[in-house]
Amino acid sequence: MEKNNKQTDKTVIRLECITRNFVVGDETVHALRDVSFSIQEGEFVTIMGSSGSGKSTLLNTLGCLDTPTSGEYYLDGVSVRTMGKNSRATLRNRKIGFVFQSYNLLPKTTAIENVELPLMYNPSYSSSARKQKSIDSLVAVGLGDRLNHKSNQMSGGQMQRVAIARALVNDPAVILADEATGNLDTRTSYEILVLFQRLHVEGRTIIFVTHNPEIAHYSSRNIQLKDGRVVDDTRNEHVLSATEALANLPVDED
Amino acid sequence: MNIVNLFKIALKALSNNKMRGFLTMLGIIIGVASVITMLAIGQGSKNSIKNQIGEMGSNMIMIQPGADMMRGGARQSASSMETLKLVDYESILNETRFVSAVSPTVNSAGQFIYGPNNTPSTIYGVSPDYLEIRRLSIGDGSMFTQQDIIAASKVCVVGKTVVDKLFPNGENPIGKVIRYNKIPFSIIGVLKSKGFNSMGMDQDDMVLAPFTTIQKRVLAITHLQGMTASAVKEEYSEQAINEISELLRRNHKLKPGVEDDFNIRSMEEMLTTISSVMNMLTLLLGSVAGISLLVGGIGIMNIMYVSVTERTREIGLRMSIGAKGRDILAQFLIESILISVTGGLIGVLFGGGLSLLITLAAGFTTYVQPWSVILSFVVCTFTGVFFGWYPAKKAAQLDPIDAIRYE
Ligand SMILES: Nc1ncnc2c1ncn2[C@@H]1O[C@H](COP(=O)(O)OP(=O)(O)OP(=O)(O)O)[C@@H](O)[C@H]1O
Ligand SMILES: [Mg+2]
């Protein structure tokens, strides 16, 4: 599989000595301590670690939702730390695609309307361009036949696909997923994983936070956090195929 | 972020919760409709009273014996109510420039009898000028003349209501003799019907006779109970009053500094008084209605506030995909403005319809003023911004991380 990988030498993400402290009462929680690493374009990175190890905090930092207490963060060559709220919002809109554990689709809203949402906040898209991009994106996640289904008319797996389509629609520099398979059963999780692997093959940069050690086998790199520190950062030489794993899954009980 | 997209987003959010939007709107609808209706009722009755007074003669002047009750307050003796005499009438008739017509008035109320029929009414002892002053006219027969005044003839002119009561079979009343206080009056004319006035008074319920006849034969008095006059024009009411006042002071030999022993009022003055009373009433009605608009506005704030809390995750999501604080602010403001302005529009239609219904069903004159419609719209937009601002600001200030994790 890795043969098709279009990984390049372009650095998408560079973290230098990132720390993030939360002050709660008169105690300081060190959520991230001195975290440094770089991610190249086209990598599929899983971030693992026990609960409270700082994974979500790291992902929020990478997603420009949170600012580090100290350290430098370069996204696509731009320093994020000094940016104001509004420019970070624009950066999220243009360069980042988020996938959440609980999908976070708008209720009573069709797949296509959910997917076009990021483009609504980008004035350079006309409404027809928006529509076309959203359709393309939904087709890419295999929901070409569900364009006008509302979020409450879809299964969990389908909702997560819509969320992934939404994360893809603005051609982000990096896709960030926090426990994206956490709410799904094994089979559906693998289906989502197949999708992520395909996006990886197409050259997307993906950062995937998970509890599940299995998933690390399907990514190209695995970063291990403990108490806010990177304790392990290994490249995975033998990326397993999720498609095969899915085929080998025991047939559903029902 | 462009405004068209923000409108689309806000419209979508509203259409996701139509029932709630409508219920929120209801407060505004009721508020605006009641403001419009109340102002329409106020303005309508003001207009109709004005018309009525205009019909009665807006240049009419009333002269009463006795000092001005409004100012004095103390009860006045019987003799002080007998200060107006025939000479006063003659002076006004002959020596004024701004008075075009004048008539004494001596009234008596009682039972009128014709054959087996009888009816209560009032007989007004007047001069022929009275018709012009009160804008009355003869429908049938003729008015009594100066000759009848001099002779104190027992003749009368009757209103339509009296005719209907005394001659229920439709006989021609002209030439018939009716009795009042055992005195026979022969009918020489019938007044043209004027119907009811806006205060519900029957303007056809009257009998006119020469004032000398009433003085001598009915009341046995020599003084006049009052006089009515007309200024040459409404604008000259003031001058006419001054003229009359000077004449009466001269006739009554009142030294300077001594209070008048009569009082003069013009319709114009009454009109101003009534107008200001009606304005007060309109203001009162309007502000009660305004309070309901305020309550409607608070309803918007309430719902928007709940909506922000309920949609915290949505706000978090929007922020995480690139919405700026001001986009969120604009979205919620537009939502509340859409609710209030749509509510305002429906309220205006509803209020206009209600005013029309009141006119049709209750016969109440109403008049929807254009400015009240414009005002309602301005107030609604303002209400939307004002009451939407706080919840929208709250939404815009949410932290995206907290918002998206919100349970
Ligand atoms: N807003 C905050 N205020 C205070 N402390 C916080 C805040 N967010 C995170 N923390 C603390 O930072 C540490 C890291 O939290 P984080 O959410 O990143 O962990 P995590 O690895 O994502 O855990 P999990 O796997 O359970 O999601 C925890 O100790 C947490 O209590
Ligand atoms: Mg977490």
JSON list of N, CA, C and O in Angstrom, two decimals, chain B residues 150-185:
[
{"chain": "B", "resi": 150, "resn": "ILE", "atom": "N", "xyz": [-91.54, 88.90, 17.52]},
{"chain": "B", "resi": 150, "resn": "ILE", "atom": "CA", "xyz": [-92.16, 90.10, 18.09]},
{"chain": "B", "resi": 150, "resn": "ILE", "atom": "C", "xyz": [-93.53, 89.78, 18.68]},
{"chain": "B", "resi": 150, "resn": "ILE", "atom": "O", "xyz": [-93.86, 90.17, 19.79]},
{"chain": "B", "resi": 151, "resn": "ALA", "atom": "N", "xyz": [-94.27, 88.94, 17.97]},
{"chain": "B", "resi": 151, "resn": "ALA", "atom": "CA", "xyz": [-95.62, 88.62, 18.42]},
{"chain": "B", "resi": 151, "resn": "ALA", "atom": "C", "xyz": [-95.66, 87.51, 19.46]},
{"chain": "B", "resi": 151, "resn": "ALA", "atom": "O", "xyz": [-96.71, 87.19, 20.01]},
{"chain": "B", "resi": 152, "resn": "ALA", "atom": "N", "xyz": [-94.52, 86.87, 19.71]},
{"chain": "B", "resi": 152, "resn": "ALA", "atom": "CA", "xyz": [-94.46, 85.70, 20.58]},
{"chain": "B", "resi": 152, "resn": "ALA", "atom": "C", "xyz": [-95.49, 84.66, 20.16]},
{"chain": "B", "resi": 152, "resn": "ALA", "atom": "O", "xyz": [-96.26, 84.14, 20.97]},
{"chain": "B", "resi": 153, "resn": "SER", "atom": "N", "xyz": [-95.45, 84.33, 18.86]},
{"chain": "B", "resi": 153, "resn": "SER", "atom": "CA", "xyz": [-96.44, 83.40, 18.30]},
{"chain": "B", "resi": 153, "resn": "SER", "atom": "C", "xyz": [-96.23, 81.99, 18.83]},
{"chain": "B", "resi": 153, "resn": "SER", "atom": "O", "xyz": [-95.10, 81.57, 19.12]},
{"chain": "B", "resi": 154, "resn": "LYS", "atom": "N", "xyz": [-97.33, 81.29, 18.91]},
{"chain": "B", "resi": 154, "resn": "LYS", "atom": "CA", "xyz": [-97.26, 79.90, 19.40]},
{"chain": "B", "resi": 154, "resn": "LYS", "atom": "C", "xyz": [-97.05, 78.96, 18.21]},
{"chain": "B", "resi": 154, "resn": "LYS", "atom": "O", "xyz": [-97.92, 78.19, 17.83]},
{"chain": "B", "resi": 155, "resn": "VAL", "atom": "N", "xyz": [-95.89, 79.11, 17.59]},
{"chain": "B", "resi": 155, "resn": "VAL", "atom": "CA", "xyz": [-95.54, 78.25, 16.45]},
{"chain": "B", "resi": 155, "resn": "VAL", "atom": "C", "xyz": [-94.26, 77.51, 16.80]},
{"chain": "B", "resi": 155, "resn": "VAL", "atom": "O", "xyz": [-93.52, 77.91, 17.69]},
{"chain": "B", "resi": 156, "resn": "CYS", "atom": "N", "xyz": [-94.01, 76.40, 16.10]},
{"chain": "B", "resi": 156, "resn": "CYS", "atom": "CA", "xyz": [-92.75, 75.69, 16.34]},
{"chain": "B", "resi": 156, "resn": "CYS", "atom": "C", "xyz": [-92.29, 74.95, 15.10]},
{"chain": "B", "resi": 156, "resn": "CYS", "atom": "O", "xyz": [-93.04, 74.69, 14.17]},
{"chain": "B", "resi": 157, "resn": "VAL", "atom": "N", "xyz": [-90.97, 74.61, 15.15]},
{"chain": "B", "resi": 157, "resn": "VAL", "atom": "CA", "xyz": [-90.35, 73.80, 14.10]},
{"chain": "B", "resi": 157, "resn": "VAL", "atom": "C", "xyz": [-89.85, 72.54, 14.82]},
{"chain": "B", "resi": 157, "resn": "VAL", "atom": "O", "xyz": [-89.22, 72.65, 15.86]},
{"chain": "B", "resi": 158, "resn": "VAL", "atom": "N", "xyz": [-90.16, 71.35, 14.29]},
{"chain": "B", "resi": 158, "resn": "VAL", "atom": "CA", "xyz": [-89.83, 70.13, 15.05]},
{"chain": "B", "resi": 158, "resn": "VAL", "atom": "C", "xyz": [-88.78, 69.28, 14.32]},
{"chain": "B", "resi": 158, "resn": "VAL", "atom": "O", "xyz": [-88.67, 69.31, 13.10]},
{"chain": "B", "resi": 159, "resn": "GLY", "atom": "N", "xyz": [-88.03, 68.53, 15.14]},
{"chain": "B", "resi": 159, "resn": "GLY", "atom": "CA", "xyz": [-87.04, 67.58, 14.61]},
{"chain": "B", "resi": 159, "resn": "GLY", "atom": "C", "xyz": [-87.71, 66.27, 14.24]},
{"chain": "B", "resi": 159, "resn": "GLY", "atom": "O", "xyz": [-88.83, 65.97, 14.67]},
{"chain": "B", "resi": 160, "resn": "LYS", "atom": "N", "xyz": [-87.00, 65.47, 13.46]},
{"chain": "B", "resi": 160, "resn": "LYS", "atom": "CA", "xyz": [-87.58, 64.27, 12.90]},
{"chain": "B", "resi": 160, "resn": "LYS", "atom": "C", "xyz": [-87.98, 63.24, 13.95]},
{"chain": "B", "resi": 160, "resn": "LYS", "atom": "O", "xyz": [-89.01, 62.59, 13.84]},
{"chain": "B", "resi": 161, "resn": "THR", "atom": "N", "xyz": [-87.19, 63.14, 15.01]},
{"chain": "B", "resi": 161, "resn": "THR", "atom": "CA", "xyz": [-87.49, 62.16, 16.05]},
{"chain": "B", "resi": 161, "resn": "THR", "atom": "C", "xyz": [-88.83, 62.48, 16.71]},
{"chain": "B", "resi": 161, "resn": "THR", "atom": "O", "xyz": [-89.64, 61.58, 16.97]},
{"chain": "B", "resi": 162, "resn": "VAL", "atom": "N", "xyz": [-89.03, 63.76, 16.96]},
{"chain": "B", "resi": 162, "resn": "VAL", "atom": "CA", "xyz": [-90.29, 64.18, 17.58]},
{"chain": "B", "resi": 162, "resn": "VAL", "atom": "C", "xyz": [-91.46, 63.90, 16.64]},
{"chain": "B", "resi": 162, "resn": "VAL", "atom": "O", "xyz": [-92.51, 63.39, 17.05]},
{"chain": "B", "resi": 163, "resn": "VAL", "atom": "N", "xyz": [-91.24, 64.19, 15.36]},
{"chain": "B", "resi": 163, "resn": "VAL", "atom": "CA", "xyz": [-92.29, 63.91, 14.36]},
{"chain": "B", "resi": 163, "resn": "VAL", "atom": "C", "xyz": [-92.65, 62.42, 14.37]},
{"chain": "B", "resi": 163, "resn": "VAL", "atom": "O", "xyz": [-93.81, 62.04, 14.43]},
{"chain": "B", "resi": 164, "resn": "ASP", "atom": "N", "xyz": [-91.61, 61.59, 14.35]},
{"chain": "B", "resi": 164, "resn": "ASP", "atom": "CA", "xyz": [-91.84, 60.13, 14.31]},
{"chain": "B", "resi": 164, "resn": "ASP", "atom": "C", "xyz": [-92.62, 59.65, 15.52]},
{"chain": "B", "resi": 164, "resn": "ASP", "atom": "O", "xyz": [-93.46, 58.75, 15.42]},
{"chain": "B", "resi": 165, "resn": "LYS", "atom": "N", "xyz": [-92.34, 60.25, 16.68]},
{"chain": "B", "resi": 165, "resn": "LYS", "atom": "CA", "xyz": [-93.00, 59.83, 17.90]},
{"chain": "B", "resi": 165, "resn": "LYS", "atom": "C", "xyz": [-94.46, 60.28, 17.94]},
{"chain": "B", "resi": 165, "resn": "LYS", "atom": "O", "xyz": [-95.34, 59.54, 18.38]},
{"chain": "B", "resi": 166, "resn": "LEU", "atom": "N", "xyz": [-94.69, 61.52, 17.50]},
{"chain": "B", "resi": 166, "resn": "LEU", "atom": "CA", "xyz": [-96.03, 62.08, 17.63]},
{"chain": "B", "resi": 166, "resn": "LEU", "atom": "C", "xyz": [-96.94, 61.72, 16.45]},
{"chain": "B", "resi": 166, "resn": "LEU", "atom": "O", "xyz": [-98.16, 61.71, 16.57]},
{"chain": "B", "resi": 167, "resn": "PHE", "atom": "N", "xyz": [-96.31, 61.45, 15.32]},
{"chain": "B", "resi": 167, "resn": "PHE", "atom": "CA", "xyz": [-97.12, 61.11, 14.14]},
{"chain": "B", "resi": 167, "resn": "PHE", "atom": "C", "xyz": [-96.67, 59.77, 13.59]},
{"chain": "B", "resi": 167, "resn": "PHE", "atom": "O", "xyz": [-96.08, 59.69, 12.51]},
{"chain": "B", "resi": 168, "resn": "PRO", "atom": "N", "xyz": [-96.91, 58.70, 14.36]},
{"chain": "B", "resi": 168, "resn": "PRO", "atom": "CA", "xyz": [-96.37, 57.39, 13.96]},
{"chain": "B", "resi": 168, "resn": "PRO", "atom": "C", "xyz": [-96.99, 56.88, 12.66]},
{"chain": "B", "resi": 168, "resn": "PRO", "atom": "O", "xyz": [-96.43, 55.99, 12.03]},
{"chain": "B", "resi": 169, "resn": "ASN", "atom": "N", "xyz": [-98.11, 57.43, 12.25]},
{"chain": "B", "resi": 169, "resn": "ASN", "atom": "CA", "xyz": [-98.75, 56.91, 11.04]},
{"chain": "B", "resi": 169, "resn": "ASN", "atom": "C", "xyz": [-98.34, 57.64, 9.78]},
{"chain": "B", "resi": 169, "resn": "ASN", "atom": "O", "xyz": [-98.91, 57.43, 8.71]},
{"chain": "B", "resi": 170, "resn": "GLY", "atom": "N", "xyz": [-97.38, 58.51, 9.92]},
{"chain": "B", "resi": 170, "resn": "GLY", "atom": "CA", "xyz": [-96.86, 59.18, 8.74]},
{"chain": "B", "resi": 170, "resn": "GLY", "atom": "C", "xyz": [-97.70, 60.34, 8.24]},
{"chain": "B", "resi": 170, "resn": "GLY", "atom": "O", "xyz": [-97.59, 60.72, 7.08]},
{"chain": "B", "resi": 171, "resn": "GLU", "atom": "N", "xyz": [-98.55, 60.88, 9.12]},
{"chain": "B", "resi": 171, "resn": "GLU", "atom": "CA", "xyz": [-99.33, 62.05, 8.69]},
{"chain": "B", "resi": 171, "resn": "GLU", "atom": "C", "xyz": [-98.41, 63.24, 8.47]},
{"chain": "B", "resi": 171, "resn": "GLU", "atom": "O", "xyz": [-97.32, 63.29, 9.05]},
{"chain": "B", "resi": 172, "resn": "ASN", "atom": "N", "xyz": [-98.83, 64.20, 7.68]},
{"chain": "B", "resi": 172, "resn": "ASN", "atom": "CA", "xyz": [-98.05, 65.41, 7.50]},
{"chain": "B", "resi": 172, "resn": "ASN", "atom": "C", "xyz": [-98.19, 66.27, 8.74]},
{"chain": "B", "resi": 172, "resn": "ASN", "atom": "O", "xyz": [-99.29, 66.70, 9.09]},
{"chain": "B", "resi": 173, "resn": "PRO", "atom": "N", "xyz": [-97.11, 66.55, 9.45]},
{"chain": "B", "resi": 173, "resn": "PRO", "atom": "CA", "xyz": [-97.22, 67.30, 10.71]},
{"chain": "B", "resi": 173, "resn": "PRO", "atom": "C", "xyz": [-97.47, 68.79, 10.50]},
{"chain": "B", "resi": 173, "resn": "PRO", "atom": "O", "xyz": [-97.89, 69.48, 11.43]},
{"chain": "B", "resi": 174, "resn": "ILE", "atom": "N", "xyz": [-97.16, 69.30, 9.31]},
{"chain": "B", "resi": 174, "resn": "ILE", "atom": "CA", "xyz": [-97.30, 70.75, 9.09]},
{"chain": "B", "resi": 174, "resn": "ILE", "atom": "C", "xyz": [-98.77, 71.16, 9.31]},
{"chain": "B", "resi": 174, "resn": "ILE", "atom": "O", "xyz": [-99.68, 70.53, 8.76]},
{"chain": "B", "resi": 175, "resn": "GLY", "atom": "N", "xyz": [-98.94, 72.22, 10.12]},
{"chain": "B", "resi": 175, "resn": "GLY", "atom": "CA", "xyz": [-100.28, 72.71, 10.38]},
{"chain": "B", "resi": 175, "resn": "GLY", "atom": "C", "xyz": [-100.95, 72.06, 11.58]},
{"chain": "B", "resi": 175, "resn": "GLY", "atom": "O", "xyz": [-101.95, 72.55, 12.09]},
{"chain": "B", "resi": 176, "resn": "LYS", "atom": "N", "xyz": [-100.37, 70.95, 12.09]},
{"chain": "B", "resi": 176, "resn": "LYS", "atom": "CA", "xyz": [-100.95, 70.28, 13.25]},
{"chain": "B", "resi": 176, "resn": "LYS", "atom": "C", "xyz": [-100.59, 71.07, 14.52]},
{"chain": "B", "resi": 176, "resn": "LYS", "atom": "O", "xyz": [-99.60, 71.80, 14.54]},
{"chain": "B", "resi": 177, "resn": "VAL", "atom": "N", "xyz": [-101.40, 70.91, 15.51]},
{"chain": "B", "resi": 177, "resn": "VAL", "atom": "CA", "xyz": [-101.13, 71.62, 16.77]},
{"chain": "B", "resi": 177, "resn": "VAL", "atom": "C", "xyz": [-100.74, 70.61, 17.84]},
{"chain": "B", "resi": 177, "resn": "VAL", "atom": "O", "xyz": [-101.47, 69.66, 18.12]},
{"chain": "B", "resi": 178, "resn": "ILE", "atom": "N", "xyz": [-99.54, 70.79, 18.39]},
{"chain": "B", "resi": 178, "resn": "ILE", "atom": "CA", "xyz": [-99.12, 69.90, 19.48]},
{"chain": "B", "resi": 178, "resn": "ILE", "atom": "C", "xyz": [-99.15, 70.70, 20.76]},
{"chain": "B", "resi": 178, "resn": "ILE", "atom": "O", "xyz": [-99.14, 71.94, 20.75]},
{"chain": "B", "resi": 179, "resn": "ARG", "atom": "N", "xyz": [-99.18, 69.97, 21.88]},
{"chain": "B", "resi": 179, "resn": "ARG", "atom": "CA", "xyz": [-99.25, 70.68, 23.16]},
{"chain": "B", "resi": 179, "resn": "ARG", "atom": "C", "xyz": [-97.98, 70.44, 23.96]},
{"chain": "B", "resi": 179, "resn": "ARG", "atom": "O", "xyz": [-97.43, 69.33, 23.99]},
{"chain": "B", "resi": 180, "resn": "TYR", "atom": "N", "xyz": [-97.58, 71.55, 24.60]},
{"chain": "B", "resi": 180, "resn": "TYR", "atom": "CA", "xyz": [-96.46, 71.45, 25.53]},
{"chain": "B", "resi": 180, "resn": "TYR", "atom": "C", "xyz": [-96.83, 72.29, 26.72]},
{"chain": "B", "resi": 180, "resn": "TYR", "atom": "O", "xyz": [-97.16, 73.48, 26.57]},
{"chain": "B", "resi": 181, "resn": "ASN", "atom": "N", "xyz": [-96.83, 71.68, 27.90]},
{"chain": "B", "resi": 181, "resn": "ASN", "atom": "CA", "xyz": [-97.24, 72.41, 29.11]},
{"chain": "B", "resi": 181, "resn": "ASN", "atom": "C", "xyz": [-98.63, 73.05, 28.93]},
{"chain": "B", "resi": 181, "resn": "ASN", "atom": "O", "xyz": [-98.84, 74.19, 29.31]},
{"chain": "B", "resi": 182, "resn": "LYS", "atom": "N", "xyz": [-99.50, 72.31, 28.28]},
{"chain": "B", "resi": 182, "resn": "LYS", "atom": "CA", "xyz": [-100.86, 72.77, 28.02]},
{"chain": "B", "resi": 182, "resn": "LYS", "atom": "C", "xyz": [-100.92, 73.93, 27.03]},
{"chain": "B", "resi": 182, "resn": "LYS", "atom": "O", "xyz": [-101.97, 74.51, 26.79]},
{"chain": "B", "resi": 183, "resn": "ILE", "atom": "N", "xyz": [-99.75, 74.33, 26.49]},
{"chain": "B", "resi": 183, "resn": "ILE", "atom": "CA", "xyz": [-99.77, 75.42, 25.52]},
{"chain": "B", "resi": 183, "resn": "ILE", "atom": "C", "xyz": [-99.78, 74.82, 24.12]},
{"chain": "B", "resi": 183, "resn": "ILE", "atom": "O", "xyz": [-98.94, 73.96, 23.82]},
{"chain": "B", "resi": 184, "resn": "PRO", "atom": "N", "xyz": [-100.68, 75.24, 23.29]},
{"chain": "B", "resi": 184, "resn": "PRO", "atom": "CA", "xyz": [-100.71, 74.70, 21.94]},
{"chain": "B", "resi": 184, "resn": "PRO", "atom": "C", "xyz": [-99.69, 75.40, 21.05]},
{"chain": "B", "resi": 184, "resn": "PRO", "atom": "O", "xyz": [-99.56, 76.62, 21.09]},
{"chain": "B", "resi": 185, "resn": "PHE", "atom": "N", "xyz": [-98.91, 74.59, 20.31]},
{"chain": "B", "resi": 185, "resn": "PHE", "atom": "CA", "xyz": [-97.98, 75.15, 19.33]},
{"chain": "B", "resi": 185, "resn": "PHE", "atom": "C", "xyz": [-98.35, 74.59, 17.98]},
{"chain": "B", "resi": 185, "resn": "PHE", "atom": "O", "xyz": [-98.50, 73.36, 17.84]}
]
